[in-house]
Amino acid sequence: MGSAITTSGLGKTFITRTGPVEAVRDLTFEVGKNEVIGLLGPNGAGKTTTMRMLSTLEQPTAGTATIAGHDLRHDPRGVRQSIGLVAQSGGSRPTATVRDELLLQARLHRLSDPMAQAETMMKAFELTELAARPTMTLSGGQRRRLDLAIGLIHAPQVIFLDEPTAALDPPSRNELWGHIRALRARADVTVVLSTHHLDEADALCDRVLILDHGKLIAEDSPARLKQRLGNDVITIDAGLRDDQVATRTLASIADLPHVRDVRRTGNELRIGCENAEGLLTRVVLTLHDAGIDMHGLQVAHPSLDDVFLALTGHTTAQER
Amino acid sequence: MSALHDTFIVFRSELALALRNKVALAIGLIQPFVYLLLFGPLLTQALPAAQNPWLFFVPGLLLQLGLFGTGFAGFNLIPDIRSGFVERLRVAPVSRLAILLGRLLKDSLILGLQAIPLIVVGYLLGMAANPLGVLASLILILITGVGLASLSYVLALGLPNEYLFAPAVNSLAIPLMLLSGILLPVDRGPVWLDWLAHLNPLRYILDATRALFTGALDTTAAIGIAVAVALAIVSVAIGSSLFRRRTA
Ligand SMILES: Nc1ncnc2c1ncn2[C@@H]1O[C@H](COP(=O)(O)OP(=O)(O)OP(=O)(O)O)[C@@H](O)[C@H]1O
Ligand SMILES: [Mg+2]
C-alpha cells in the first residue's frame, strides 16, 4: 500500500508588515491510501495553510511534499488533477446557480458527460430541488453540500475538506458526516479534513494530527488520544436519601466494566469512565434496581480543550 | 489545445451568467443611446457645418463605451475573488491563461453587443460611414476592450483592497477619456496638453476609428490598429502573469 501524501519539513512563513508569521513549521507526515486523516487544532494553528500548500494554492517556504505521486513543486498540474478541495469559505459565484457551478466543474475536469455527472451529484447531495437557485440564496448547510459536491464531482484520489461542518446545526452535521463516511467506504479515496472538534475527528478519522502554533505536536488514532487523557464523565442528579443504599449502589457501579472512579457530592454522582454511551444503560438499571430516582443525567466527553491542555499545558482559547 | 478548450469552458460559463443578468444587460444597452441623444444635438451645433458630426461623434462613443464598459470589468471579479471562486479555478487543472482569457472574451463580446445598436442608430441619425470601415472599427474596439478589461482585472487582483478599485478606475478612465479626444478635439488645446495626449494609446485608436469610418485605410488607421493590438498583448501578458504569480 503506497502513500497518498508524504510531506517532509514542510513550512510556510508569511511576510507581513509587522514581521514574519510562521504559520506552519517543519511538518513531516505520511498519509496512506484510503486513510481518513484529521487535522486538529485551534484557530490559527495552521490547518488551512497546510491544506492550501498541499492543494497548490500556497507556495511552501520550506520542505517538500508529494501528493498522489506528484511532486508539489515540480508537478503542480499533476497534483491538481488528483485532488479535490473544499475550502473553508466555499468557492461558488454568488449569482451562479447550483447547476451552473457543478456543470462548470465537470467541464473543467473534462468529465465525459457533464450534464449527467452534475445531475448525479445533485441527487447524491440532495440538491436537485435547488438546481436553479443562485448559490447566494442557499442556507449554510445547503451551501456546504454544494461545496462538497463540487469538490467531489471528478472523483479525486485525495480530498481536502477544510472545516466541512463548521457552523452547521447537528442534523446537517450528521448528514455531512454521512457523506464523508461514504467516502471512507470507497477503496480508492484518501481524505484530509480539518476540525476543531475531537468528537468529529473521533467519528470520522482513522488518525489525527494535532497542530499547535504551526507545529505537529501529536499524531495518533482518536481512541488512543482519548485514552491517553482519560475519561468520559457521566453526571447524575439522583435522589440519594438513604446513605447506606447510596454507598452500596456506588460500589456496584464502580464494579461495572470501564468505570474508573465514582464520586458523590450530595445528590450528585460523577462517574469517570471510558465509553460512557456503552455504560449508560447499566448505570441506569443499577440505580433503578436500588430504587433510586433520577432527576437528571449528563454525559461529557474529553474535548479538544482537554487534549490540548494535556499535550501543551495551555487551552485552545489561549491564542497566540 | 487544452488551454484553448479551457478558455472556451470559462468563456461559456461566464457568458451564460452575464446574459442571464437582464438588468445589467439592459443598462448596458441603453447607456450608449443616452449619450447619443444627449450629446448629439449639442455636437451638431458645435462642429463646422462641412463636417458630418456623426462621423466624429459615434467613433468617440464607441471608444467611451469600451473604456467604461470594460474598464470596470474587474468589478465583476471582486465577488468571485471574495467567494473563493477564483481559488477554486486555481485548484482545478486549468490553464492559468485560460481563466483570464475566458473572462476577457466574454467582456469583449458583451461590448460588441452594446456597440452594434449604437452603430445602427448612428446610421439612422444620418451618419454617412463606410460599412467596411465600420466593421473594421468594431473589431478594433473589441481588441481594445480585451486590453482594457485585462488592465481592469490587474487592478482588481493587484490593489491592496477592493475599496480602491472604483476610485482607481475612475481616476484613470476620466483623464484617458479627456486626453483621447472622445468628446472634444484635444489638438485645439495648449501644446503641453496635445503632447500629453500623444502618450495616450486611446487617442491613436480613436483617430484610427474615425479614419476607418470615413473609409480611409491610411497610416492613421494602421497606427491605431497596431496600438490596439500592442495594448491587448501587453495587458494580457501582465494580467496572466499576475494570475500565475498568485498561484505558483
Ligand atoms: N496570507 C497570510 N498572510 C499572513 N499571515 C497569514 C496568512 N494566512 C494565514 N496567516 C497566519 O497563519 C497562521 C495560521 O493560519 P491558518 O489559517 O492556517 O490557521 P487555521 O488552523 O486554519 O485556523 P482556523 O481554525 O481559524 O481556520 C495564523 O496566524 C494566520 O494569521
Ligand atoms: Mg482554517
PDB file of N, CA and C and ligand atoms in Angstrom, chain A residues 47-48 88 162-163, ligand 2:
ATOM      1  N   LYS A  47      -3.950  24.866  10.072  1.00  0.00           N
ATOM      2  CA  LYS A  47      -4.676  23.831   9.331  1.00  0.00           C
ATOM      3  C   LYS A  47      -4.937  24.272   7.890  1.00  0.00           C
ATOM      4  N   THR A  48      -5.521  25.462   7.755  1.00  0.00           N
ATOM      5  CA  THR A  48      -5.847  25.955   6.421  1.00  0.00           C
ATOM      6  C   THR A  48      -4.581  26.147   5.588  1.00  0.00           C
ATOM      7  N   GLN A  88     -12.411  26.357   3.263  1.00  0.00           N
ATOM      8  CA  GLN A  88     -13.123  26.803   4.461  1.00  0.00           C
ATOM      9  C   GLN A  88     -14.256  27.748   4.078  1.00  0.00           C
ATOM     10  N   ASP A 162     -11.748  21.482   4.396  1.00  0.00           N
ATOM     11  CA  ASP A 162     -11.349  22.425   5.440  1.00  0.00           C
ATOM     12  C   ASP A 162     -12.574  22.802   6.268  1.00  0.00           C
ATOM     13  N   GLU A 163     -12.620  22.309   7.472  1.00  0.00           N
ATOM     14  CA  GLU A 163     -13.748  22.516   8.379  1.00  0.00           C
ATOM     15  C   GLU A 163     -15.097  22.330   7.693  1.00  0.00           C
TER      16      GLU A 163
HETATM   17 MG    MG C   2      -8.656  27.460   8.805  1.00  0.00          MG
END
